[in-house]
Structure formats: structure tokens, C-alpha cells
Short mmCIF file of C-alpha atoms in Angstrom, two decimals:
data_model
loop_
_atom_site.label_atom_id
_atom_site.label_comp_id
_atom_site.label_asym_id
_atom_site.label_seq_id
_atom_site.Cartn_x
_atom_site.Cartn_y
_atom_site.Cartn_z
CA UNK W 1 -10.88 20.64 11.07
CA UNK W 2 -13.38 23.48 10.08
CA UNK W 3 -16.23 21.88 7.93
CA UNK W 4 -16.23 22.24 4.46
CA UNK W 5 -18.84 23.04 2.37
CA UNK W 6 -20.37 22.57 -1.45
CA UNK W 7 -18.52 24.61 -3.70
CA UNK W 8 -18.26 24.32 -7.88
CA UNK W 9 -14.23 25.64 -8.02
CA UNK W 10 -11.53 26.72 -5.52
CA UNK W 11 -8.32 28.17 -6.38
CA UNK W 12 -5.33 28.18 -4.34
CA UNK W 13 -3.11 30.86 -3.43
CA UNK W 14 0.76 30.59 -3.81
CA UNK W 15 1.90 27.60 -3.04
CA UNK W 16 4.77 29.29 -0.61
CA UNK W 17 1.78 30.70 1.50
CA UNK W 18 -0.83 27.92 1.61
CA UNK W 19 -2.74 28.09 4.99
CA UNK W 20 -5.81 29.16 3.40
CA UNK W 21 -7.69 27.97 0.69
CA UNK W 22 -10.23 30.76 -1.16
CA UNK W 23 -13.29 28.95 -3.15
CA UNK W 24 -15.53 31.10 -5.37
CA UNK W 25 -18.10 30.81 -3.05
CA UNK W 26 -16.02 32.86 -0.38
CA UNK W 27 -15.60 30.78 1.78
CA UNK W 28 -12.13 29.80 3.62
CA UNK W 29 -10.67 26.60 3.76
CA UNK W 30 -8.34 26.54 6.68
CA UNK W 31 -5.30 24.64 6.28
CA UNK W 32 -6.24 22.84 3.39
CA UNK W 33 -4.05 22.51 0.11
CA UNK W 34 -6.61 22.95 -2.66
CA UNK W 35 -4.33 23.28 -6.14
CA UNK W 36 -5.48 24.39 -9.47
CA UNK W 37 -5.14 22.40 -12.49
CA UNK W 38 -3.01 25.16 -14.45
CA UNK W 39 -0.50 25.27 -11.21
CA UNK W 40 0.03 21.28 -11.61
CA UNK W 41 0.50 21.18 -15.02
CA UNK W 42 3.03 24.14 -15.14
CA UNK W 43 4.49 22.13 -12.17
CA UNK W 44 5.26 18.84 -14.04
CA UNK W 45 5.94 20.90 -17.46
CA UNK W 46 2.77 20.00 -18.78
CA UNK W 47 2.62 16.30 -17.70
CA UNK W 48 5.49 15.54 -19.46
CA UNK W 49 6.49 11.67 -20.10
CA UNK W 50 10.14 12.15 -19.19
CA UNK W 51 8.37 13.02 -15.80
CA UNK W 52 6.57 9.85 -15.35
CA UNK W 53 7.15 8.13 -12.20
CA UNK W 54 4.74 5.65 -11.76
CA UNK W 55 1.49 4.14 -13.54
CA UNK W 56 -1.13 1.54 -11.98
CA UNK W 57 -4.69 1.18 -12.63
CA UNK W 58 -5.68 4.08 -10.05
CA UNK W 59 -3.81 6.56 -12.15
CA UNK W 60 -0.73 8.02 -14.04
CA UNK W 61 2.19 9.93 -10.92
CA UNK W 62 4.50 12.81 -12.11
CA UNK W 63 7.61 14.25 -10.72
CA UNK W 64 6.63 17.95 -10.31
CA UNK W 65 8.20 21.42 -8.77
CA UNK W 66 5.70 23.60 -6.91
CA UNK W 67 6.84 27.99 -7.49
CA UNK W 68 8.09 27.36 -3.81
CA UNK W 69 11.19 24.70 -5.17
CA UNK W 70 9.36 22.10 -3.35
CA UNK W 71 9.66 18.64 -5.00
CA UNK W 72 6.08 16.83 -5.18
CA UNK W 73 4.55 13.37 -6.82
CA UNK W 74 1.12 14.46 -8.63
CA UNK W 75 -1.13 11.63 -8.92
CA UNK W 76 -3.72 12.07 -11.84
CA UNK W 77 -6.75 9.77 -11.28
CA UNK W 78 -7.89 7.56 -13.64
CA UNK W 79 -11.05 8.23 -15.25
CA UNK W 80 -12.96 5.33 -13.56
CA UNK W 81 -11.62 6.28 -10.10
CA UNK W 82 -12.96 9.92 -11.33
CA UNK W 83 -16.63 8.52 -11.64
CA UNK W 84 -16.37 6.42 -7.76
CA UNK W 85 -16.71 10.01 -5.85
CA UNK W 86 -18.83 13.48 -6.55
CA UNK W 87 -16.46 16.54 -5.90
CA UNK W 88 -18.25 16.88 -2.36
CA UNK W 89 -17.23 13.45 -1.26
CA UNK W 90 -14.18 13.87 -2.83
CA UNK W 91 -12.29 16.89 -1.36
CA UNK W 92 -14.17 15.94 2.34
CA UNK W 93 -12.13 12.56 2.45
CA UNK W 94 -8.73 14.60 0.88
CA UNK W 95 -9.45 17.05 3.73
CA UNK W 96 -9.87 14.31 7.17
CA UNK W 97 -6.54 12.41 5.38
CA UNK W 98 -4.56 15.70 4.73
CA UNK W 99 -3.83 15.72 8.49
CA UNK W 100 -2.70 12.23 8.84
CA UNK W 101 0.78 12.30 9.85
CA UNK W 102 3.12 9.50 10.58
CA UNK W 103 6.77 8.68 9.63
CA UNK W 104 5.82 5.55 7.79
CA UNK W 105 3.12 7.51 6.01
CA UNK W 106 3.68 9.13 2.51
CA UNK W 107 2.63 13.10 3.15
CA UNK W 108 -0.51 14.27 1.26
CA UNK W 109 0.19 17.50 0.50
CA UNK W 110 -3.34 18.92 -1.01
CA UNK W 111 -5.40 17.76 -3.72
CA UNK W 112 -7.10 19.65 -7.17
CA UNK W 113 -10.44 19.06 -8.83
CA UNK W 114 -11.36 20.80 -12.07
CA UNK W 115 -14.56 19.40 -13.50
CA UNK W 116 -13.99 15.56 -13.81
CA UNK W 117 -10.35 15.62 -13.39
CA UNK W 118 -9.03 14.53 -9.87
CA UNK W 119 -5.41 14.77 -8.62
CA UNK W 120 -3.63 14.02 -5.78
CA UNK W 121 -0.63 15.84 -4.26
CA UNK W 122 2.03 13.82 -2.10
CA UNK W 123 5.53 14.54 -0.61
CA UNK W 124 8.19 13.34 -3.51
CA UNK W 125 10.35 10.02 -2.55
CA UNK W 126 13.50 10.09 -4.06
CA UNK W 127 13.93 5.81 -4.55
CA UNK W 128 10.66 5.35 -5.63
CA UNK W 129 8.81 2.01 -4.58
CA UNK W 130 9.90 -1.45 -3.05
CA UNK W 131 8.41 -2.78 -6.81
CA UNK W 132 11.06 -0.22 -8.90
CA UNK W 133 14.48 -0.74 -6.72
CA UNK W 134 14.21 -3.69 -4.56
CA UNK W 135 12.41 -6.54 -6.82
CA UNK W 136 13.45 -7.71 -10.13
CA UNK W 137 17.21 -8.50 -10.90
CA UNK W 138 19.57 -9.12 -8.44
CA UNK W 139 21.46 -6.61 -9.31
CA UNK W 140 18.55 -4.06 -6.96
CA UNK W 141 18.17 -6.56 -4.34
CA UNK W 142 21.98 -6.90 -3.24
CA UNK W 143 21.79 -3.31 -2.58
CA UNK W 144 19.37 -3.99 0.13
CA UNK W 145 21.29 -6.06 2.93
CA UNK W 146 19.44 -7.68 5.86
CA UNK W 147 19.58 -4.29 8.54
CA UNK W 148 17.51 -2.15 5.46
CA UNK W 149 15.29 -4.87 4.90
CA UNK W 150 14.38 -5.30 8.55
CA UNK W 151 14.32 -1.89 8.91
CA UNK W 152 11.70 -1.29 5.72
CA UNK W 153 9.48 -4.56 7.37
CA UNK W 154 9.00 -2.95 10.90
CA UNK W 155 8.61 0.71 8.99
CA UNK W 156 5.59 -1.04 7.20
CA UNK W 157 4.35 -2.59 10.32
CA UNK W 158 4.15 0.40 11.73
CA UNK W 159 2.69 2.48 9.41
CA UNK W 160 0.26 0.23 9.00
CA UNK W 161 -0.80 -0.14 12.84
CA UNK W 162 -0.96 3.45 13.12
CA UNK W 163 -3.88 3.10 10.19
CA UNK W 164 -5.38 0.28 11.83
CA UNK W 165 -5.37 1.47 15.42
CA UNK W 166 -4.18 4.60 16.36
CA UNK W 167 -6.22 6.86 14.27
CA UNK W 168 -10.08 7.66 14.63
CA UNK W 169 -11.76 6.17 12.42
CA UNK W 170 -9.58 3.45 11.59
CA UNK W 171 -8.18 3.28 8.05
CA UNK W 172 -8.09 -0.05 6.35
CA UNK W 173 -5.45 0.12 3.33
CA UNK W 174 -7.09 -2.69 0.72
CA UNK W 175 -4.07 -2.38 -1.58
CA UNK W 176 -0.78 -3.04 0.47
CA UNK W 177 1.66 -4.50 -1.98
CA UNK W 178 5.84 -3.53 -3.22
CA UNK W 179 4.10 -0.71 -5.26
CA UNK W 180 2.31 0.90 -2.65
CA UNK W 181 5.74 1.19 -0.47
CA UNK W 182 7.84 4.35 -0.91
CA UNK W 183 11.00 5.13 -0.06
CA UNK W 184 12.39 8.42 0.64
CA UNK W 185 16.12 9.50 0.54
CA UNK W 186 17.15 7.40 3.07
CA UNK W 187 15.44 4.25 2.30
CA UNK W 188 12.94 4.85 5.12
CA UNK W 189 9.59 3.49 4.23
CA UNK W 190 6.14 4.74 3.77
CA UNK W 191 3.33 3.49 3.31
CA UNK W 192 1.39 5.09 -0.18
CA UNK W 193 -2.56 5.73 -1.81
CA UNK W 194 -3.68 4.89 2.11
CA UNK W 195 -5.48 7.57 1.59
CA UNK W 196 -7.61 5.72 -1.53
CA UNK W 197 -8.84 3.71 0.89
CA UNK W 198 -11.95 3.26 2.67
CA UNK W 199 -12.67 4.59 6.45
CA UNK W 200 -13.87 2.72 9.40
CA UNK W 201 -16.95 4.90 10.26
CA UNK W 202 -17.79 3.47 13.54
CA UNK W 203 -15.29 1.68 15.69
CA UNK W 204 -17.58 -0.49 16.46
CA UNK W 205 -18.26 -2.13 13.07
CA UNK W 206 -15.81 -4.72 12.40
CA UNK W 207 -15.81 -4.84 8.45
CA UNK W 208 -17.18 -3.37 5.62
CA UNK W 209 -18.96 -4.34 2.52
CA UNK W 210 -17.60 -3.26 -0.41
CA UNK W 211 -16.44 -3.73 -3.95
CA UNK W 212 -13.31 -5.86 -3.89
CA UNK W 213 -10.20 -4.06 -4.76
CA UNK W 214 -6.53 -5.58 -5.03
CA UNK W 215 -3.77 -7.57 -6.37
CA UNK W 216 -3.75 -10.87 -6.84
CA UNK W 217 -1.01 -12.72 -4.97
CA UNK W 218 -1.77 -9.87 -1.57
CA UNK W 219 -5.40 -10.16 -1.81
CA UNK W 220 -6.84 -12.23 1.59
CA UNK W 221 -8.99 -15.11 0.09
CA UNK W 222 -12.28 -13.90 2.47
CA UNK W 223 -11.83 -10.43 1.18
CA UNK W 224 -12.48 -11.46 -2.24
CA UNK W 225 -14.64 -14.40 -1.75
CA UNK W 226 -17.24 -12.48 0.13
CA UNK W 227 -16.52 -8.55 0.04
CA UNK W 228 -16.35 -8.29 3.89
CA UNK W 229 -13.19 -6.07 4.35
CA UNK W 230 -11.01 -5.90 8.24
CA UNK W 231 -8.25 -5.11 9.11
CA UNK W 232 -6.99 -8.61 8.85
CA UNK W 233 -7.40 -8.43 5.27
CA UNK W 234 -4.36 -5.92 5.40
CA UNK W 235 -2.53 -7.92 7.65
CA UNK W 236 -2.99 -10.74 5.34
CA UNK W 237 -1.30 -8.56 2.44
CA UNK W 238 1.43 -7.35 4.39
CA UNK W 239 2.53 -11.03 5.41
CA UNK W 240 2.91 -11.93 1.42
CA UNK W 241 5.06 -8.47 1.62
CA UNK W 242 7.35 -9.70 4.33
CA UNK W 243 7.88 -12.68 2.79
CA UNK W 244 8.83 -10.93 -0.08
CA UNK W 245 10.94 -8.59 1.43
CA UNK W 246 12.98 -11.83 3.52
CA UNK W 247 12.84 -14.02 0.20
CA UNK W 248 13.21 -11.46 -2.87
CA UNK W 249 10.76 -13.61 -4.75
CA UNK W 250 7.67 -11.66 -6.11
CA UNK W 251 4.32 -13.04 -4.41
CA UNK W 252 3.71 -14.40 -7.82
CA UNK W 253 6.24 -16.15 -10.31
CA UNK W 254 6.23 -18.56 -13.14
CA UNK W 255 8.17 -21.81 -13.72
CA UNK W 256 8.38 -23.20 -17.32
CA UNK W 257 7.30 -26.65 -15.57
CA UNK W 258 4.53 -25.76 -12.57
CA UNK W 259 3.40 -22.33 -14.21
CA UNK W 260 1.92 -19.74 -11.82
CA UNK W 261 3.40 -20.50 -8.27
CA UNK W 262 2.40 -18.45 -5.24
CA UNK W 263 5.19 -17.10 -2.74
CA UNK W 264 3.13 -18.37 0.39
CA UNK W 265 2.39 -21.93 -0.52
CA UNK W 266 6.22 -21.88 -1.35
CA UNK W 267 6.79 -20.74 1.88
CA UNK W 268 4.64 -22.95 4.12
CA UNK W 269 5.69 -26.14 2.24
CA UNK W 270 9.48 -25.19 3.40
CA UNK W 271 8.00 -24.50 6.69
CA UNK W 272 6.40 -27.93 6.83
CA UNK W 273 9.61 -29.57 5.66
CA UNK W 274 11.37 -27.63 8.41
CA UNK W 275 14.29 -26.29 5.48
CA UNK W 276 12.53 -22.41 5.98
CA UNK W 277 16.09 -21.32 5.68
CA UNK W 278 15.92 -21.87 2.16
CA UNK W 279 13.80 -19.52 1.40
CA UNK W 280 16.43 -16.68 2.41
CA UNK W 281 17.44 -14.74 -0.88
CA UNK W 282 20.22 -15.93 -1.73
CA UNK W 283 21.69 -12.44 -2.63
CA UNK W 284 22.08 -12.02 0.58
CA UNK W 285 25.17 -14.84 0.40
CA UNK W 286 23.98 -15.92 4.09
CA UNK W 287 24.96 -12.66 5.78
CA UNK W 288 21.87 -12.39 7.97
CA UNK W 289 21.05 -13.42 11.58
CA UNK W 290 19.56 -16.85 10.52
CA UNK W 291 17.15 -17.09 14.00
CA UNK W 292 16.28 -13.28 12.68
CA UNK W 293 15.11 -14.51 9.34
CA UNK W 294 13.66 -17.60 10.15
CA UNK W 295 10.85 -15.35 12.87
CA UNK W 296 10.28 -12.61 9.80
CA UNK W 297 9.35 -15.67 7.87
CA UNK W 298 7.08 -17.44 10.27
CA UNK W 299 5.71 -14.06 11.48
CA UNK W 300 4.69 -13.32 7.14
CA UNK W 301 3.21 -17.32 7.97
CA UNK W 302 0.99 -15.84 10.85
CA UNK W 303 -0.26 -12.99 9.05
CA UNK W 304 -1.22 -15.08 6.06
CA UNK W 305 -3.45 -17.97 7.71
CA UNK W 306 -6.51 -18.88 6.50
CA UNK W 307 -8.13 -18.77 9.50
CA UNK W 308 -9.04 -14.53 9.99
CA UNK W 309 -9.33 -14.64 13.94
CA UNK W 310 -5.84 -16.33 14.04
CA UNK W 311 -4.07 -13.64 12.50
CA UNK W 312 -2.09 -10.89 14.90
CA UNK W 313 -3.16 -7.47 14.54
CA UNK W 314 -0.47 -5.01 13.48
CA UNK W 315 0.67 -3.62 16.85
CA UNK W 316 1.46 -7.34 17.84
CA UNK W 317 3.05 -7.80 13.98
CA UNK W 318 5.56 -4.68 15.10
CA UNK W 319 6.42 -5.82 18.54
CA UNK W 320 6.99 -9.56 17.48
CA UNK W 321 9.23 -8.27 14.32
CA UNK W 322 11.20 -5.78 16.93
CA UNK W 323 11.98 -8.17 19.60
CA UNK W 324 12.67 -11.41 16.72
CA UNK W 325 9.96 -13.63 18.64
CA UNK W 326 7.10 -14.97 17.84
CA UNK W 327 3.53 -14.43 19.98
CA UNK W 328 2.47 -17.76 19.99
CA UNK W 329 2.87 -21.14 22.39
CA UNK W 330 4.23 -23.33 19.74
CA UNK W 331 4.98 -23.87 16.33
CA UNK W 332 2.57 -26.09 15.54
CA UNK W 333 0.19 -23.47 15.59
CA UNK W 334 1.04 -21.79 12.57
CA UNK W 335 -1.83 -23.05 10.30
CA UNK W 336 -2.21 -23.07 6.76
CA UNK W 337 -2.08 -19.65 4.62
CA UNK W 338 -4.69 -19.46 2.51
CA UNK W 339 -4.97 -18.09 -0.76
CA UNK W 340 -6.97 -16.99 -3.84
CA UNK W 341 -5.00 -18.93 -6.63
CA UNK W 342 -7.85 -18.13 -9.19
CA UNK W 343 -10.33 -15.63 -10.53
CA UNK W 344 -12.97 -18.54 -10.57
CA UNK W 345 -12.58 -19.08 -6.94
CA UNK W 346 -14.24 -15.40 -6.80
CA UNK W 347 -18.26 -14.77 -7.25
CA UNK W 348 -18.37 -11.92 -10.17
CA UNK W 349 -21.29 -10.87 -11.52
CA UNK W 350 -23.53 -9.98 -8.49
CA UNK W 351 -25.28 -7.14 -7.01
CA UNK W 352 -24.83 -6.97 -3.70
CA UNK W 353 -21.54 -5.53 -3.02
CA UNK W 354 -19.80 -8.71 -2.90
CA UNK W 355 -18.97 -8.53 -6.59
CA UNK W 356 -15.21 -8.39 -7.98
CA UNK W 357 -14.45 -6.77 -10.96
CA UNK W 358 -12.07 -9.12 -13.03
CA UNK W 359 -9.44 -6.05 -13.54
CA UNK W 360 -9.24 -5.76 -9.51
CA UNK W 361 -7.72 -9.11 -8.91
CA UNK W 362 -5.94 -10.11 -12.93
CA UNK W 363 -3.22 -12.07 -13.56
CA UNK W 364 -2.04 -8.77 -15.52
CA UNK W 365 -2.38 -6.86 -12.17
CA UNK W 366 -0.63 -9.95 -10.03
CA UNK W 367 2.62 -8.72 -12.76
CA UNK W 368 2.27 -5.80 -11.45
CA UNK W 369 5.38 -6.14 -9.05
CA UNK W 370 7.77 -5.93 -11.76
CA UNK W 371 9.86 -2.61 -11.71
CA UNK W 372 7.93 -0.16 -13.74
CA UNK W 373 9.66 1.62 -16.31
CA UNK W 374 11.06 5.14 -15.87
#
């Protein structure tokens, strides 16, 4: 991809003809989607509410129509998420990520930066996220019968190990949860804000120090407790999401009696009672292969130990899910999840990148999973 260079403004020619991007500077942008402001809001009517499709603590996405009839999701940063990245950093990610192309991937379709504002332009899914139509009242999980939720769980997996391991440099996600999971017209999944996240550099280093960013209930207890981010801290957070996907329990609920109780101790105290079945949602009325369900579970178990190095790495996560066995020698090796049941369990307050912010990891975030309204 050709280089790009400092510039103050571009603006972007029709959006039926967009294989070159003019900045005011002169220089051409090959192949890269740079939007104005003006086009975006004419494209979403002006940002209107009715056109709201989804809010989190990134940023506010709208339905829009581009003057070629295309349908797009425009994702308008939040004002912190503004002040993490100069324009020059800014459009150089959007440009390496813009050619990142996989099936389980959500399609970035161009970006636009006009002063301080940021957004982000992605292909439209029709059904929204796994948090909107799959979790919350029965009445959106009996839609999805055991074939679609398989088929979602290994669309994940992969997604995720082309991130992890196909791609130079390696992507690490930091933020896989039900709201981060599109689904297009035909329920397929893919994998959203990947490209939020930060990039593996070097394939040789094997984590990075940064801020901690996540969702309580998904984030892996190391990642929080000492900043050091792998790929295993994604695996991690897509075991809670199988689990929720097989169980259609969020990774957080509330009893009137216990309180706060966490999906994954649920699930590894069934385990250790050897009733797993249980754990099945029972929307489902026990149509599903039972041996089937009972390997997704164990498989969410392995992803979600405490112990990093035991984990599986995605590729091995997508091969054990597609041929219903698990890679290990015995059961008894599936050790304990472990899990970051609360903010005091995480060192705020210091500066040297291993610090949390308390709105990354809240209890108000960890609700997050409920369907958001329209």
C-alpha cells in the first residue's frame, strides 16, 4: 500500500468512484476511502436518532446510505478515543486495516477526519450484534437453534485466528464480547472494531504493554492484573463467548440470593460435578447433539484457564470446534478458569502502563450485553 503522508484535510470523490483519494496537499491516496464529514452526515440524515444502531463507550454507530445506494454503519468516535491518536497515526492504522479481508471480518469501508472528529466507515449488517438478537429474552434465543449457533462459534473462531495468525503483523482484538459480533443477512458472523485494536509490530514480541481495555466478565485476569496483552488474552474472551453462545446466559448475571455470578465459575462447577449438560439453554428443549454441546462447552473451559500457556491458540480452537473433539489427553486436564470477579483485584492508579481505568472494566460496562435499544 503506497505510503501516506502528513496532510491537514482530504476530501473524497464520489463515493460510486472511490479508488483515489485527493488531499489538499495533492497528493493521491490510492485505494483508500477517505470521506468527508458533510458526505456522512447527509448520509445518515444528519445523524439522526431514529438511525441509531448501536452505542458503547468507543462511540455512537448510524445506519447511513452513501449517493451510490450502498448501505453503511458510520461509527462516530467518542471524544476520548478522539484524543488516543493524532490524525497522522490515525488515518495510517485506518489505511494497513482497510485491506483486511476475511469472511468473518466486518468490512471497513474508509474512514473521515475533520479536525477532532473521527469516524469510521463499515459494511452495514442487517441483524445487528449477538448482544441485540441472540441474548436477552427467550423469545431471541429460540430463534437461534443449535446448527446457527455452531455455525456463529466456528465463524468467530475463525475470524479471530485469521487476526491472530494469518495476517502480518498479528492483530490482537482486546474487546471480543456479544457486542463486538455482527451478523449480516444471513446470520453469518463477523467479527467488529478489530480494527480499534492494537498491532503486533514484530512477530517476535509476544505481548504488549498497554492500557487495559475491556469488559468485565471477557476480560483475561493477567490482562488486567498486569497490562501484558497476547493473544491468549483473546482466546480467553472468546471462551466466555462460547459459553455464552452454548448456554444463553450472559457472562455476567445477578441472583436476588448470590448477587453477581460469573458464567465460567458456573460452568466449571457443573463441569466438576460432571452434570455439564445442564448448562445447555434450555430454549433449545434438548434438540442438540448432546456429545456436540458438551465439547463446545469444555473447549469455552480450555480457552478460559487460568493458566495462559495452557490455553489453545485459535487455529487449534477452530479445528477442535469443527471436528467436536477436544486436543487434549484427558479430561482431567482442564484446569481452573480464572477470572477477574472485582475491580479491586486490578492495580489502578499507576504509571507505567499497567494501569486500568475503572470505566474499562465497570460493572456498568459488564451490563453491557443486554440488547441495546433501537
Amino acid at each position: 500500500m503506497q505510503k501516506l503522508v502528513p496532510f491537514f484535510k482530504c476530501f473524497s470523490t464520489s463515493s460510486a468512484s472511490r479508488n483515489k483519494t485527493e488531499c489538499r496537499s495533492g497528493t493521491i491516496v490510492e485505494k483508500f476511502p477517505v470521506f468527508s464529514y458533510n458526505e456522512l452526515k447527509a448520509a445518515t440524515q444528519q445523524f439522526r436518532p431514529s438511525n441509531n444502531i448501536g452505542k458503547g463507550h468507543i462511540g455512537s454507530v448510524y445506519k447511513g446510505w452513501l449517493r451510490d445506494g450502498s448501505v453503511v454503519a458510520v461509527k462516530v468516535l467518542s471524544v476520548e478515543f478522539e484524543s488516543m491518536r493524532g490524525e497522522r497515526e490515525f488515518i495510517s492504522e485506518i489505511a494497513a486495516l482497510c485491506d483486511i479481508r476475511h469472511e468473518n471480518l466486518v468490512g471497513l469501508r474508509g474512514c473521515c477526519v475533520d479536525g477532532a472528529k473521527r469516524l469510521l466507515v463499515y459494511d452495514y449488517m442487517p441483524n445487528n450484534s449477538l448482544a441485540k438478537t441472540f441474548l436477552g429474552e427467550e423469545k431471541n434465543r429460540i430463534k437461534f437453534r443449535w446448527k446457527l449457533r455452531k455455525e456463529i462459534s466456528i465463524g468467530v473462531a475463525k475470524g479471530l485466528a485469521y487476526l491472530h495468525e494469518e495476517i502480518k503483523p498479528h492483530i490482537v482484538h482486546r474487546d471480543i464480547k456479544p457486542r463486538n459480533i455482527l451478523l449480516d443477512e444471513n446470520f453469518k458472523p463477523k467479527v467488529g472494531d478489530f480494527g480499534l485494536s492494537k498491532l503486533f509490530r514484530d512477530s517476535n514480541i509476544s505481548h504488549l504493554s498497554t492500557g487495559v481495555a475491556g469488559t468485565l466478565g471477557y476480560i483475561a485476569p493477567e490482562y488486567a492484573l498486569s497490562g501484558h496483552l497476547t493473544r491468549k488474552s483473546d482466546v480467553y474472551s472468546f471462551g466466555v463467548l462460547l459459553m455464552e453462545i452454548v448456554t444463553g446466559c450472559r457472562a455476567i448475571g445477578f441472583d436476588l440470593q448470590f448477587g453477581e455470578q460469573f458464567l465460567v465459575h458456573k460452568v466449571w462447577e457443573m463441569y466438576k460435578a460432571n452434570n455439564l449438560l445442564e448448562m445447555v439453554d434450555k430454549v433449545l428443549e434438548g434438540d442438540f447433539p448432546e456429545e456436540e454441546a458438551l465439547v463446545f462447552l469444555k473447549i469455552g473451559l480450555l480457552c478460559v484457564q487460568e493458566t495462559t500457556r495452557l490455553r489453545p491458540n485459535m487455529s487449534s480452537v477452530v479445528k477442535m470446534l469443527m471436528n467436536n473433539e477436544i486436543d487434549i489427553n484427558g479430561e482431567e486436564e482442564i484446569s481452573r478458569p480464572g477470572v477477574i470477579a472485582n475491580l479491586k483485584d486490578v492495580k489502578l492508579g499507576h504509571n507505567n502502563n499497567n494501569n486500568v481505568s475503572s470505566s474499562a472494566i465497570s460493572p456498568s460496562n459488564a451490563s453491557s450485553m443486554s440488547p441495546q435499544p433501537r
